[in-house]
Amino acid sequence: EDAYLRPAYSLLVKTIRLLAVFMSVYLPGIYIAAITYHTTVFPTGMLTTIMKASRKVPFNSITELFIMVIAFEVVREASSRVPGLLGSGLGIIGPLVLGQAAISANIVSPVMIIVFSIATIGSFATPNFSMAFSGRVLNIIYIVLGSLAGNDTILVIAQTAEDGERLEALINKLSNSRK
């Protein structure tokens, strides 16, 4: 679809898409690492706001994020299984209702909803399904790595993983060996 645009517009669209995919993979892990280990990267006012919002929530940030990931993946799977407009409506309205209910019940903080929503919206910019699935798997891996040892671990792993195709090939090889 980018081939039919002028080169400048095509470059802009590709840059925005790359930024969105980058945020969908790395943002939750970087946020978890920053809020857990590297709180000095936040300005004092912002850190105070994050802490005030998180004070009411009985879970730590990692648990909050995994609650969001599981809830959204359930909604995503459910909406893909329901035919027609009802499935599309479920995919749009479901996360909105769940997010608002989770904030009202103090299960997750509003900041976590924002971080996860940005990452989720970024994942919709992924060009094809297999790449999107790899991005979802990488997202969870980086969340775990960020929660274990901070941004240093994320950066080391990101530098050593040369591209998503090698990870996807490894995942395919592992899944084929189980069959």
PDB file of C-alpha atoms in Angstrom:
ATOM      1  CA  GLU A   1       0.000   0.000   0.000  1.00  0.00           C
ATOM      2  CA  ASP A   2       2.960   2.335   0.567  1.00  0.00           C
ATOM      3  CA  ALA A   3       4.158   1.793  -3.002  1.00  0.00           C
ATOM      4  CA  TYR A   4       1.378   4.009  -4.365  1.00  0.00           C
ATOM      5  CA  LEU A   5       2.269   7.006  -2.198  1.00  0.00           C
ATOM      6  CA  ARG A   6       4.776   9.709  -2.946  1.00  0.00           C
ATOM      7  CA  PRO A   7       8.214   8.865  -1.526  1.00  0.00           C
ATOM      8  CA  ALA A   8       8.062  11.506   1.227  1.00  0.00           C
ATOM      9  CA  TYR A   9       4.627  10.321   2.391  1.00  0.00           C
ATOM     10  CA  SER A  10       5.699   6.698   2.165  1.00  0.00           C
ATOM     11  CA  LEU A  11       8.757   7.429   4.321  1.00  0.00           C
ATOM     12  CA  LEU A  12       6.563   9.219   6.868  1.00  0.00           C
ATOM     13  CA  VAL A  13       4.062   6.344   7.023  1.00  0.00           C
ATOM     14  CA  LYS A  14       6.820   3.758   7.357  1.00  0.00           C
ATOM     15  CA  THR A  15       8.510   5.792  10.103  1.00  0.00           C
ATOM     16  CA  ILE A  16       5.259   6.106  12.045  1.00  0.00           C
ATOM     17  CA  ARG A  17       4.592   2.388  11.600  1.00  0.00           C
ATOM     18  CA  LEU A  18       8.103   1.514  12.800  1.00  0.00           C
ATOM     19  CA  LEU A  19       7.706   3.762  15.846  1.00  0.00           C
ATOM     20  CA  ALA A  20       4.320   2.169  16.637  1.00  0.00           C
ATOM     21  CA  VAL A  21       5.719  -1.370  16.356  1.00  0.00           C
ATOM     22  CA  PHE A  22       8.706  -0.385  18.503  1.00  0.00           C
ATOM     23  CA  MET A  23       6.378   0.998  21.194  1.00  0.00           C
ATOM     24  CA  SER A  24       4.157  -2.074  21.063  1.00  0.00           C
ATOM     25  CA  VAL A  25       7.112  -4.364  21.737  1.00  0.00           C
ATOM     26  CA  TYR A  26       9.269  -2.343  24.138  1.00  0.00           C
ATOM     27  CA  LEU A  27       7.104   0.236  25.949  1.00  0.00           C
ATOM     28  CA  PRO A  28       5.529  -1.992  28.636  1.00  0.00           C
ATOM     29  CA  GLY A  29       8.857  -3.653  29.484  1.00  0.00           C
ATOM     30  CA  ILE A  30      10.681  -0.330  29.613  1.00  0.00           C
ATOM     31  CA  TYR A  31       7.922   1.163  31.792  1.00  0.00           C
ATOM     32  CA  ILE A  32       8.058  -1.779  34.216  1.00  0.00           C
ATOM     33  CA  ALA A  33      11.849  -1.564  34.395  1.00  0.00           C
ATOM     34  CA  ALA A  34      11.754   2.201  34.899  1.00  0.00           C
ATOM     35  CA  ILE A  35       9.062   2.157  37.580  1.00  0.00           C
ATOM     36  CA  THR A  36      10.684  -0.779  39.399  1.00  0.00           C
ATOM     37  CA  TYR A  37      14.425  -0.096  39.133  1.00  0.00           C
ATOM     38  CA  HIS A  38      15.062   3.268  37.476  1.00  0.00           C
ATOM     39  CA  THR A  39      12.663   5.730  39.116  1.00  0.00           C
ATOM     40  CA  THR A  40      15.160   8.559  38.658  1.00  0.00           C
ATOM     41  CA  VAL A  41      14.346   8.750  34.935  1.00  0.00           C
ATOM     42  CA  PHE A  42      10.966  10.284  35.770  1.00  0.00           C
ATOM     43  CA  PRO A  43      10.615  13.950  36.696  1.00  0.00           C
ATOM     44  CA  THR A  44       9.634  14.371  40.352  1.00  0.00           C
ATOM     45  CA  GLY A  45       6.116  15.603  39.572  1.00  0.00           C
ATOM     46  CA  MET A  46       5.427  12.743  37.208  1.00  0.00           C
ATOM     47  CA  LEU A  47       6.803  10.173  39.655  1.00  0.00           C
ATOM     48  CA  THR A  48       4.598  11.626  42.397  1.00  0.00           C
ATOM     49  CA  THR A  49       1.550  11.342  40.135  1.00  0.00           C
ATOM     50  CA  ILE A  50       2.396   7.734  39.235  1.00  0.00           C
ATOM     51  CA  MET A  51       2.916   6.795  42.876  1.00  0.00           C
ATOM     52  CA  LYS A  52      -0.336   8.468  43.983  1.00  0.00           C
ATOM     53  CA  ALA A  53      -2.265   6.634  41.270  1.00  0.00           C
ATOM     54  CA  SER A  54      -0.615   3.321  42.179  1.00  0.00           C
ATOM     55  CA  ARG A  55      -1.104   3.716  45.919  1.00  0.00           C
ATOM     56  CA  LYS A  56      -4.743   2.552  45.776  1.00  0.00           C
ATOM     57  CA  VAL A  57      -3.916  -0.575  43.775  1.00  0.00           C
ATOM     58  CA  PRO A  58      -3.164  -3.683  45.881  1.00  0.00           C
ATOM     59  CA  PHE A  59      -0.866  -5.201  43.225  1.00  0.00           C
ATOM     60  CA  ASN A  60       2.626  -4.289  42.132  1.00  0.00           C
ATOM     61  CA  SER A  61       3.166  -2.890  38.630  1.00  0.00           C
ATOM     62  CA  ILE A  62       4.222  -6.224  37.161  1.00  0.00           C
ATOM     63  CA  THR A  63       1.058  -7.954  38.347  1.00  0.00           C
ATOM     64  CA  GLU A  64      -1.047  -5.046  37.085  1.00  0.00           C
ATOM     65  CA  LEU A  65       0.506  -5.318  33.641  1.00  0.00           C
ATOM     66  CA  PHE A  66       0.025  -9.085  33.445  1.00  0.00           C
ATOM     67  CA  ILE A  67      -3.622  -8.647  34.465  1.00  0.00           C
ATOM     68  CA  MET A  68      -3.985  -6.206  31.566  1.00  0.00           C
ATOM     69  CA  VAL A  69      -2.169  -8.487  29.104  1.00  0.00           C
ATOM     70  CA  ILE A  70      -4.282 -11.515  30.022  1.00  0.00           C
ATOM     71  CA  ALA A  71      -7.556  -9.555  29.956  1.00  0.00           C
ATOM     72  CA  PHE A  72      -6.787  -8.028  26.570  1.00  0.00           C
ATOM     73  CA  GLU A  73      -5.649 -11.307  25.042  1.00  0.00           C
ATOM     74  CA  VAL A  74      -8.908 -12.921  26.200  1.00  0.00           C
ATOM     75  CA  VAL A  75     -10.915 -10.084  24.621  1.00  0.00           C
ATOM     76  CA  ARG A  76      -8.817 -10.287  21.440  1.00  0.00           C
ATOM     77  CA  GLU A  77      -9.400 -14.038  21.114  1.00  0.00           C
ATOM     78  CA  ALA A  78     -13.091 -13.730  21.938  1.00  0.00           C
ATOM     79  CA  SER A  79     -13.631 -10.961  19.400  1.00  0.00           C
ATOM     80  CA  SER A  80     -11.876 -12.960  16.693  1.00  0.00           C
ATOM     81  CA  ARG A  81     -14.161 -15.945  17.336  1.00  0.00           C
ATOM     82  CA  VAL A  82     -17.438 -14.015  17.270  1.00  0.00           C
ATOM     83  CA  PRO A  83     -18.651 -13.489  13.689  1.00  0.00           C
ATOM     84  CA  GLY A  84     -19.575 -10.231  12.028  1.00  0.00           C
ATOM     85  CA  LEU A  85     -20.110  -6.837  13.578  1.00  0.00           C
ATOM     86  CA  LEU A  86     -20.639  -8.271  17.041  1.00  0.00           C
ATOM     87  CA  GLY A  87     -17.008  -9.441  17.098  1.00  0.00           C
ATOM     88  CA  SER A  88     -15.775  -6.018  15.989  1.00  0.00           C
ATOM     89  CA  GLY A  89     -17.928  -4.333  18.598  1.00  0.00           C
ATOM     90  CA  LEU A  90     -16.658  -6.689  21.276  1.00  0.00           C
ATOM     91  CA  GLY A  91     -13.072  -5.951  20.252  1.00  0.00           C
ATOM     92  CA  ILE A  92     -13.648  -2.195  20.543  1.00  0.00           C
ATOM     93  CA  ILE A  93     -16.039  -1.866  23.472  1.00  0.00           C
ATOM     94  CA  GLY A  94     -14.669  -4.774  25.572  1.00  0.00           C
ATOM     95  CA  PRO A  95     -11.290  -3.214  26.426  1.00  0.00           C
ATOM     96  CA  LEU A  96     -12.916   0.156  27.138  1.00  0.00           C
ATOM     97  CA  VAL A  97     -15.366  -1.357  29.603  1.00  0.00           C
ATOM     98  CA  LEU A  98     -12.715  -3.605  31.177  1.00  0.00           C
ATOM     99  CA  GLY A  99     -10.266  -0.721  31.539  1.00  0.00           C
ATOM    100  CA  GLN A 100     -12.804   1.570  33.153  1.00  0.00           C
ATOM    101  CA  ALA A 101     -14.021  -1.188  35.476  1.00  0.00           C
ATOM    102  CA  ALA A 102     -10.443  -2.088  36.437  1.00  0.00           C
ATOM    103  CA  ILE A 103      -9.664   1.534  37.314  1.00  0.00           C
ATOM    104  CA  SER A 104     -12.917   1.933  39.270  1.00  0.00           C
ATOM    105  CA  ALA A 105     -12.247  -1.287  41.211  1.00  0.00           C
ATOM    106  CA  ASN A 106      -8.626  -0.206  41.881  1.00  0.00           C
ATOM    107  CA  ILE A 107      -7.268  -3.333  40.193  1.00  0.00           C
ATOM    108  CA  VAL A 108      -4.948  -1.375  37.888  1.00  0.00           C
ATOM    109  CA  SER A 109      -3.736   2.211  37.923  1.00  0.00           C
ATOM    110  CA  PRO A 110      -4.728   4.731  35.246  1.00  0.00           C
ATOM    111  CA  VAL A 111      -1.066   5.134  34.244  1.00  0.00           C
ATOM    112  CA  MET A 112      -0.811   1.399  33.551  1.00  0.00           C
ATOM    113  CA  ILE A 113      -3.927   1.604  31.369  1.00  0.00           C
ATOM    114  CA  ILE A 114      -2.314   4.423  29.375  1.00  0.00           C
ATOM    115  CA  VAL A 115       0.984   2.570  28.901  1.00  0.00           C
ATOM    116  CA  PHE A 116      -0.747  -0.655  27.918  1.00  0.00           C
ATOM    117  CA  SER A 117      -3.182   1.156  25.594  1.00  0.00           C
ATOM    118  CA  ILE A 118      -0.355   2.894  23.736  1.00  0.00           C
ATOM    119  CA  ALA A 119       1.419  -0.440  23.290  1.00  0.00           C
ATOM    120  CA  THR A 120      -1.778  -2.161  22.165  1.00  0.00           C
ATOM    121  CA  ILE A 121      -2.663   0.550  19.656  1.00  0.00           C
ATOM    122  CA  GLY A 122       0.911   0.366  18.348  1.00  0.00           C
ATOM    123  CA  SER A 123       0.520  -3.367  17.809  1.00  0.00           C
ATOM    124  CA  PHE A 124      -2.301  -2.724  15.323  1.00  0.00           C
ATOM    125  CA  ALA A 125       0.213  -0.978  13.035  1.00  0.00           C
ATOM    126  CA  THR A 126       2.079  -4.255  12.509  1.00  0.00           C
ATOM    127  CA  PRO A 127       1.876  -5.160   8.809  1.00  0.00           C
ATOM    128  CA  ASN A 128       1.062  -8.881   8.995  1.00  0.00           C
ATOM    129  CA  PHE A 129      -0.282 -11.471  11.426  1.00  0.00           C
ATOM    130  CA  SER A 130       2.864 -13.521  12.011  1.00  0.00           C
ATOM    131  CA  MET A 131       4.882 -10.405  12.711  1.00  0.00           C
ATOM    132  CA  ALA A 132       2.161  -9.182  15.093  1.00  0.00           C
ATOM    133  CA  PHE A 133       2.189 -12.507  16.936  1.00  0.00           C
ATOM    134  CA  SER A 134       5.986 -12.348  17.250  1.00  0.00           C
ATOM    135  CA  GLY A 135       5.616  -8.828  18.600  1.00  0.00           C
ATOM    136  CA  ARG A 136       3.153 -10.027  21.244  1.00  0.00           C
ATOM    137  CA  VAL A 137       5.546 -12.784  22.316  1.00  0.00           C
ATOM    138  CA  LEU A 138       8.473 -10.327  22.425  1.00  0.00           C
ATOM    139  CA  ASN A 139       6.333  -7.908  24.407  1.00  0.00           C
ATOM    140  CA  ILE A 140       5.785 -10.508  27.131  1.00  0.00           C
ATOM    141  CA  ILE A 141       9.466 -11.493  27.085  1.00  0.00           C
ATOM    142  CA  TYR A 142      10.550  -7.871  27.541  1.00  0.00           C
ATOM    143  CA  ILE A 143       8.019  -7.359  30.344  1.00  0.00           C
ATOM    144  CA  VAL A 144       9.507 -10.329  32.191  1.00  0.00           C
ATOM    145  CA  LEU A 145      13.076  -9.158  31.521  1.00  0.00           C
ATOM    146  CA  GLY A 146      12.256  -5.612  32.592  1.00  0.00           C
ATOM    147  CA  SER A 147      10.702  -6.869  35.803  1.00  0.00           C
ATOM    148  CA  LEU A 148      13.680  -9.096  36.597  1.00  0.00           C
ATOM    149  CA  ALA A 149      16.629  -6.813  36.048  1.00  0.00           C
ATOM    150  CA  GLY A 150      15.599  -3.481  34.585  1.00  0.00           C
ATOM    151  CA  ASN A 151      16.406  -1.702  31.352  1.00  0.00           C
ATOM    152  CA  ASP A 152      19.951  -3.067  31.206  1.00  0.00           C
ATOM    153  CA  THR A 153      18.600  -6.553  30.530  1.00  0.00           C
ATOM    154  CA  ILE A 154      16.171  -5.273  27.904  1.00  0.00           C
ATOM    155  CA  LEU A 155      18.955  -3.422  26.093  1.00  0.00           C
ATOM    156  CA  VAL A 156      21.330  -6.402  26.156  1.00  0.00           C
ATOM    157  CA  ILE A 157      18.661  -8.771  24.833  1.00  0.00           C
ATOM    158  CA  ALA A 158      17.470  -6.253  22.224  1.00  0.00           C
ATOM    159  CA  GLN A 159      21.031  -5.800  20.937  1.00  0.00           C
ATOM    160  CA  THR A 160      21.724  -9.508  20.710  1.00  0.00           C
ATOM    161  CA  ALA A 161      18.437 -10.314  18.959  1.00  0.00           C
ATOM    162  CA  GLU A 162      19.367  -9.313  15.432  1.00  0.00           C
ATOM    163  CA  ASP A 163      15.856  -9.448  14.019  1.00  0.00           C
ATOM    164  CA  GLY A 164      12.383 -10.825  14.636  1.00  0.00           C
ATOM    165  CA  GLU A 165      12.703 -13.414  11.882  1.00  0.00           C
ATOM    166  CA  ARG A 166      15.329 -15.389  13.794  1.00  0.00           C
ATOM    167  CA  LEU A 167      13.151 -15.409  16.890  1.00  0.00           C
ATOM    168  CA  GLU A 168      10.155 -16.437  14.816  1.00  0.00           C
ATOM    169  CA  ALA A 169      12.174 -19.214  13.174  1.00  0.00           C
ATOM    170  CA  LEU A 170      13.252 -20.424  16.607  1.00  0.00           C
ATOM    171  CA  ILE A 171       9.666 -20.395  17.867  1.00  0.00           C
ATOM    172  CA  ASN A 172       8.498 -22.278  14.767  1.00  0.00           C
ATOM    173  CA  LYS A 173      11.287 -24.821  15.155  1.00  0.00           C
ATOM    174  CA  LEU A 174      10.378 -25.370  18.815  1.00  0.00           C
ATOM    175  CA  SER A 175       6.678 -25.708  18.066  1.00  0.00           C
ATOM    176  CA  ASN A 176       7.358 -28.130  15.176  1.00  0.00           C
ATOM    177  CA  SER A 177       9.632 -30.255  17.356  1.00  0.00           C
ATOM    178  CA  ARG A 178       6.805 -30.724  19.869  1.00  0.00           C
ATOM    179  CA  LYS A 179       4.472 -32.173  17.243  1.00  0.00           C
TER     180      LYS A 179
END
